[in-house]
Each structure stands twice: as structure tokens, then as C-alpha cells.
Protein backbone atom coordinates (compact mmCIF):
# COMPACT_ATOMS: atom_id res chain seq x y z
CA UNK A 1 38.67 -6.89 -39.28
CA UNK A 2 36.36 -10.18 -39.61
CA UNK A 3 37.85 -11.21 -36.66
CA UNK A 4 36.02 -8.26 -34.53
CA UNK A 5 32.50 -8.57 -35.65
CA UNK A 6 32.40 -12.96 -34.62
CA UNK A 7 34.10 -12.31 -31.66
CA UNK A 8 31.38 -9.54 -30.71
CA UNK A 9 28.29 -12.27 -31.96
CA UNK A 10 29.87 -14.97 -29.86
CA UNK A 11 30.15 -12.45 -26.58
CA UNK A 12 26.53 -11.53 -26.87
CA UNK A 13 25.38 -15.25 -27.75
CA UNK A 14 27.19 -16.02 -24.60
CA UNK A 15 25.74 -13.49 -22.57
CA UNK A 16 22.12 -13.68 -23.66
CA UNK A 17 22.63 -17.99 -22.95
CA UNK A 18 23.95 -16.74 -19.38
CA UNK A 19 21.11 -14.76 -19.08
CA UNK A 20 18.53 -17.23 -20.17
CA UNK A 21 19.94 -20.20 -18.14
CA UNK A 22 19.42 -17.50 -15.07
CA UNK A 23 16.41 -17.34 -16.01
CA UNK A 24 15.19 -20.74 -16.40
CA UNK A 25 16.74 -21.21 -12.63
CA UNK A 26 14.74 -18.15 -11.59
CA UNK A 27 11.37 -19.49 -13.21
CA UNK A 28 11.69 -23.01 -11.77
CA UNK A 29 11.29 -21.63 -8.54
CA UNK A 30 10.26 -25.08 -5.97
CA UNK A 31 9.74 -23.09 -3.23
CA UNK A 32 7.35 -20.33 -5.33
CA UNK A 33 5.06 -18.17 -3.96
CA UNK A 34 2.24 -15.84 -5.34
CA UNK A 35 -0.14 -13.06 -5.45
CA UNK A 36 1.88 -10.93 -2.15
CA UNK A 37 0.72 -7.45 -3.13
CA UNK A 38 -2.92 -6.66 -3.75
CA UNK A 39 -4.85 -3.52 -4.61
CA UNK A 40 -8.48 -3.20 -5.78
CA UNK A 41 -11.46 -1.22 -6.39
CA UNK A 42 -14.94 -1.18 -5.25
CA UNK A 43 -18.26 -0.42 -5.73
CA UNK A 44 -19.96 -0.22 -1.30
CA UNK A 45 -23.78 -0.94 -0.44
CA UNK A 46 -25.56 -0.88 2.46
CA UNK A 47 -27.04 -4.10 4.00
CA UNK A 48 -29.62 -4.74 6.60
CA UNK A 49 -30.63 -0.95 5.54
CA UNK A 50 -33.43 1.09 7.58
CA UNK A 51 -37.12 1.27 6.02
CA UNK A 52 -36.97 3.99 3.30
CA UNK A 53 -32.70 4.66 3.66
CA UNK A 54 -31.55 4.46 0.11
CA UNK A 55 -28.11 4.77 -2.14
CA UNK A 56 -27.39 7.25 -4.12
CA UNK A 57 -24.74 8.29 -6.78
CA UNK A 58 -21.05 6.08 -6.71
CA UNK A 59 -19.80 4.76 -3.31
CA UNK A 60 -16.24 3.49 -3.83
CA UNK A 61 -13.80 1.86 -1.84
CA UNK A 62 -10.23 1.57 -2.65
CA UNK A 63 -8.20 -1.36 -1.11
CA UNK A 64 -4.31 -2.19 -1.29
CA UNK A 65 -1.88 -3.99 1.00
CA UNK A 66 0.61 -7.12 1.73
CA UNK A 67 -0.39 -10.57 2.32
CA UNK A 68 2.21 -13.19 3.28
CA UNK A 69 1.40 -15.93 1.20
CA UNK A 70 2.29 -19.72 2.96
CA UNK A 71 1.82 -22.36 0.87
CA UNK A 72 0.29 -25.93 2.62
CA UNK A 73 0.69 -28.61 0.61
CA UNK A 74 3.85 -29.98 -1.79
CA UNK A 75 2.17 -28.53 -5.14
CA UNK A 76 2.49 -25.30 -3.09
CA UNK A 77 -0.97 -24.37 -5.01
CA UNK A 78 -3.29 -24.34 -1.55
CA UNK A 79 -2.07 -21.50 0.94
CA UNK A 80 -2.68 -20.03 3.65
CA UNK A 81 -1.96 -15.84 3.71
CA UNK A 82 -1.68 -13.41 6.48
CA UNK A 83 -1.46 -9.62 5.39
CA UNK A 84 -2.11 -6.06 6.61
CA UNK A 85 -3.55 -3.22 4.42
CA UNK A 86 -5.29 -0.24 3.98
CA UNK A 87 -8.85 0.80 2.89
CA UNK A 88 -10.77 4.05 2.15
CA UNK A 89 -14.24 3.96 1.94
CA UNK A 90 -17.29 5.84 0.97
CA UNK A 91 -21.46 5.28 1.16
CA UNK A 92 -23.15 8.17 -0.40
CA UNK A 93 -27.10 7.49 1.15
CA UNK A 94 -29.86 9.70 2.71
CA UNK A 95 -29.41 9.06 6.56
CA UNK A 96 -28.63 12.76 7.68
CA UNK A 97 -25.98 12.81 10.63
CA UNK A 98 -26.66 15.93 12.86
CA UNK A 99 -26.52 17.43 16.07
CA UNK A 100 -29.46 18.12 18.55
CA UNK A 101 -29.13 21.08 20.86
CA UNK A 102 -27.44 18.67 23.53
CA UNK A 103 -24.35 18.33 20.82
CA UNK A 104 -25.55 14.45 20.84
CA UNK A 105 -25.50 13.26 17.37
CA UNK A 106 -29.10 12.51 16.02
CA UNK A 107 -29.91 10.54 12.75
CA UNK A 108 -32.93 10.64 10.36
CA UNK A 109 -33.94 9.82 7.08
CA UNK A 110 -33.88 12.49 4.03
CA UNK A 111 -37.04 11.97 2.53
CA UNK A 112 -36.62 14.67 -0.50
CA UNK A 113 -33.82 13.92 -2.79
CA UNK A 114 -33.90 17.34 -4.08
CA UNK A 115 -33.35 18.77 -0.98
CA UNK A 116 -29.70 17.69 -1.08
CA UNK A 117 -26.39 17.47 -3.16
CA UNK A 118 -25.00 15.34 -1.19
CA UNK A 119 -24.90 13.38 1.68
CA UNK A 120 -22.26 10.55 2.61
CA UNK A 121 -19.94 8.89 5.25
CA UNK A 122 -16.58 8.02 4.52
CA UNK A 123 -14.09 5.99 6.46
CA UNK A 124 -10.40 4.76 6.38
CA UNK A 125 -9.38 1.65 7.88
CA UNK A 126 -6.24 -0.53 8.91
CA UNK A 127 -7.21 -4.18 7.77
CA UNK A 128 -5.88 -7.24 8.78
CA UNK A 129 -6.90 -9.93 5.69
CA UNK A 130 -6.54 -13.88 6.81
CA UNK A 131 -7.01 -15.94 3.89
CA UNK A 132 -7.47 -19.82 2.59
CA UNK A 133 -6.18 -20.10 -0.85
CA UNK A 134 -5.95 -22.34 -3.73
CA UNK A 135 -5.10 -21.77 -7.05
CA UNK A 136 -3.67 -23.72 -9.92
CA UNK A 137 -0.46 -22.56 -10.38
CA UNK A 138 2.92 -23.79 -11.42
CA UNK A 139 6.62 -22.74 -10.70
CA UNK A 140 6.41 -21.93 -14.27
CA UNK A 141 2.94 -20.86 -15.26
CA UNK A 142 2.01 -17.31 -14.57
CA UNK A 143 -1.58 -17.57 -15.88
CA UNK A 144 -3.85 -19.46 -13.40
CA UNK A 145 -7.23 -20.33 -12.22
CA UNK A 146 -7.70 -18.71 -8.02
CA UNK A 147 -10.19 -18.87 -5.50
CA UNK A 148 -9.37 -16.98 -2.10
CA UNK A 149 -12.13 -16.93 0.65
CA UNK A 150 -11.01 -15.88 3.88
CA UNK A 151 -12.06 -13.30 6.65
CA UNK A 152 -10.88 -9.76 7.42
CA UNK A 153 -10.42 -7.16 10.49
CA UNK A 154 -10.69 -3.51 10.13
CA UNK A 155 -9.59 -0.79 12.67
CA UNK A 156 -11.29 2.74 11.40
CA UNK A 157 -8.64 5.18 11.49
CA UNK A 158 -10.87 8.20 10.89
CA UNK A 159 -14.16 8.85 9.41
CA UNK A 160 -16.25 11.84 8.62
CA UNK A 161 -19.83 12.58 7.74
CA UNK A 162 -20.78 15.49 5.29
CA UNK A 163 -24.11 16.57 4.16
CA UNK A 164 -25.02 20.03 1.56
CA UNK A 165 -28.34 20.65 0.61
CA UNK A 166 -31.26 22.98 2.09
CA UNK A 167 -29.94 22.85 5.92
CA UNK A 168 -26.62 24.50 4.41
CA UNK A 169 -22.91 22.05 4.88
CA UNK A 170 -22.59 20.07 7.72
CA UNK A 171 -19.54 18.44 8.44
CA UNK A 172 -18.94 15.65 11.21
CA UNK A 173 -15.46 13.70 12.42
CA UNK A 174 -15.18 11.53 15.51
CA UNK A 175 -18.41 10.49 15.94
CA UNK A 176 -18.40 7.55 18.73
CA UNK A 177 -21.66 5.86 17.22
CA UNK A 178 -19.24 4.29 14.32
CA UNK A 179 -17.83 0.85 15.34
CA UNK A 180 -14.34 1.51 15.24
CA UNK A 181 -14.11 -2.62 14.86
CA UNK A 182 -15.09 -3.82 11.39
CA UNK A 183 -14.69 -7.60 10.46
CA UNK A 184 -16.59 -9.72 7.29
CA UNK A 185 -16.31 -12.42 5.01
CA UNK A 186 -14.15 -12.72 1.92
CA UNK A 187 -13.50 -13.82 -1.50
CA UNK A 188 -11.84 -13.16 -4.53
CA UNK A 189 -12.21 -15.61 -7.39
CA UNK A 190 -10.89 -15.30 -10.95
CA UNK A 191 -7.87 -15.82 -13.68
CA UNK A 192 -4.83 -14.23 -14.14
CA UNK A 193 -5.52 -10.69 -13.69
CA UNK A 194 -8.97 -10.00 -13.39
CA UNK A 195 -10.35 -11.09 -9.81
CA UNK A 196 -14.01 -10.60 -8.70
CA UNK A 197 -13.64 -9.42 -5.19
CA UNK A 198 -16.61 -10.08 -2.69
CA UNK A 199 -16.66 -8.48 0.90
CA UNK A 200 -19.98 -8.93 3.39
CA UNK A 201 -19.49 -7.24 7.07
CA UNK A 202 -20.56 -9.42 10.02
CA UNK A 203 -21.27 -6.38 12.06
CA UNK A 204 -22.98 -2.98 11.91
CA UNK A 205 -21.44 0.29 10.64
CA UNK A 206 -23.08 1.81 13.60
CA UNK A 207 -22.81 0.96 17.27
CA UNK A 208 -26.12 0.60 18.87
CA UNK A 209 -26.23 4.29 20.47
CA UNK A 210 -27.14 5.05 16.53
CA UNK A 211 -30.80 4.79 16.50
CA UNK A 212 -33.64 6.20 13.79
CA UNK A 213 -37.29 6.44 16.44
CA UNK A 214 -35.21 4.14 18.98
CA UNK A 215 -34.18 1.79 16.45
CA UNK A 216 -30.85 0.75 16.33
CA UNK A 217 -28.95 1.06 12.54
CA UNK A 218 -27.95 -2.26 11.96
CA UNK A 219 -26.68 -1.40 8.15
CA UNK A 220 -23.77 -3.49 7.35
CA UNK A 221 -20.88 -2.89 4.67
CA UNK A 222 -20.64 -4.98 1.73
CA UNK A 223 -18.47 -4.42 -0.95
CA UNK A 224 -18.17 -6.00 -4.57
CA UNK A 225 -15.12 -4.81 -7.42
CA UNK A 226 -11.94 -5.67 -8.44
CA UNK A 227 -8.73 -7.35 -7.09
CA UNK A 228 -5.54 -7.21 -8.79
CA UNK A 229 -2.68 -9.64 -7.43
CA UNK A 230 1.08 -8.74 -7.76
CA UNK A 231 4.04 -11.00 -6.40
């Protein structure tokens, strides 16, 4: 009956030392990669804005996506990554998208806040993120120091424009005046898990039909939040 009990002990100690020697082989990984799956959060502004075009209440964005990551070097700790993802977007401001009696879209500044609920353009884009990366990981340390600056294409999907206030609900999709190519500048920077994520758009929101008193819109996207790296 003692018999039973030490033979079960040794079976698991062998087991778990199986398990643990996998393991070890599985951690001390030479050929290692990181940080493949991404998803973040952010808070959108408005650069280059109009005279008198303001922000108003939260304007998130919501990022998440793939990025093969290459490694460079021997240390495999400077990379080079190549991904496609997805983003949703909105800017909640006081430019009021309409329609003149032509059905060409017109676009003019709110002046009263009061005179509105709310007021925002949204968008959701395919992104293709190309990024330089170093960090300084291990094979075996999962905690580490990263800085990723890069650049990034966006195709816009759809977008949609909706306004309620004193003129009653107005509700826009497929407007032409929004650049349906969106491309910036990148960077997240941080440890382990928490990443701060930086995003500034080299070109307009708007295409240059979009004028306020035949003045093009030349407000730009930029984007600061959260990045959260999974391999």
C-alpha cells in the first residue's frame, strides 16, 4: 500500500521535470521575437485647426492589429516590423458639415455651444504600420525597456458626420471632401506593459474642396493614448 503513494510522487516529479525542462527549451528561444499583436486606446485632437474651431467632450480612437516583427541585428533586440490593422476614430468639434441647396457639402463654424449636443466626425480605417524598433529584451526576460518610431498608412473605410442641436439631426456618409489617404508619424515608448503611444498626421483630414470663406481645412489628426503589446 506504501508502494502506491511513492510510485504516484515519483510519476508527478517526473512529469512536472518534463514539463519544466520544456519549458526552459521554450524560454531560451535564439531566434525570439516580440510584441506581434497590438491594441490601444486614444485620446484624437485636431492640428493646424481653423481660427475659432474648437474640441469638445472625449474624441477616442481605438487601434488593434498584427505587426510582423523582424529582428536586425544578432541580440535580435533592434527590429524592423511590418503589420496591418484596424482603427476607429472619432473628433467631436464645432465645424458643422451641411448641405447647400446644390446638395454640395458646405462647412462653417458653430459659434454657440449651446446651440448643439453634439457635433462630430468619425472614421474607420485599414492601416498599414512600418516600424523601427529597439528594445532591450532577452530570450528570457519578459519585462523590457521599448522605443518604436515608425510611420503609418491609413485607407478610410467609411466615415460619417452627425450633428443635433437647434438645426434638428443631420447625418452625413460618403462625403468626397475626406482624404480617403491618411499617413503620419509614429511612436510608442515605454516598459513592459504600459506604452505611451504618439501619432501626428502628415496630411489633412480634409481634401482641399473643404473650405471655411475659401479657405481650405488643413486640420490634421493627431492622436496620443495607450499601446498594449502581445506576442
Amino acid at each position: 500500500m506504501i508502494r502506491l503513494p511513492i510510485f504516484l510522487v515519483f510519476l508527478l516529479g517526473s512529469i512536472t521535470c518534463c514539463f519544466s525542462q520544456e519549458d526552459a527549451v521554450k524560454v531560451v528561444d535564439s531566434l525570439y521575437k516580440e510584441d506581434q499583436f497590438y491594441a490601444g486606446v486614444t485620446y484624437n485632437l485636431i492640428g493646424k485647426k481653423p481660427d475659432n474651431l474648437s474640441q469638445r467632450g472625449f474624441s477616442l480612437g481605438f487601434h488593434l492589429g498584427f505587426i510582423k516583427d523582424m529582428p536586425i541585428n544578432k541580440a535580435r533586440n533592434v527590429a524592423i516590423g511590418i503589420g496591418l490593422g484596424y482603427s476607429a476614430n472619432s473628433y467631436n468639434q464645432n465645424l458643422l458639415i451641411n448641405k447647400d441647396d446644390t446638395n454640395n457639402f458646405t462647412y462653417s463654424i458653430i459659434e454657440n455651444s449651446n446651440s448643439y449636443t453634439k457635433n462630430k466626425f468619425s472614421n474607420h480605417l485599414i492601416e498599414l504600420p512600418i516600424e523601427f524598433r529597439w528594445r532591450s529584451s532577452t530570450p528570457t526576460d519578459y519585462n523590457f525597456w521599448r522605443i518604436y518610431t515608425g510611420f503609418k498608412f491609413g485607407y478610410v473605410l467609411t466615415h460619417t458626420t452627425k450633428y443635433k442641436g437647434d438645426l434638428g439631426s443631420i447625418n452625413y456618409s460618403n462625403n468626397e471632401d475626406f482624404n480617403k489617404l491618411q499617413y503620419g508619424l509614429t511612436m510608442s515608448a515605454g516598459y513592459n506593459t504600459w506604452n505611451i503611444y504618439l501619432y501626428y498626421g502628415l496630411n489633412p483630414i480634409f481634401s482641399k474642396e473643404a473650405q471655411i470663406n475659401a479657405s481650405s481645412i488643413d486640420m490634421n489628426a493627431v492622436k496620443i493614448g495607450l499601446m498594449f503589446y502581445i506576442l
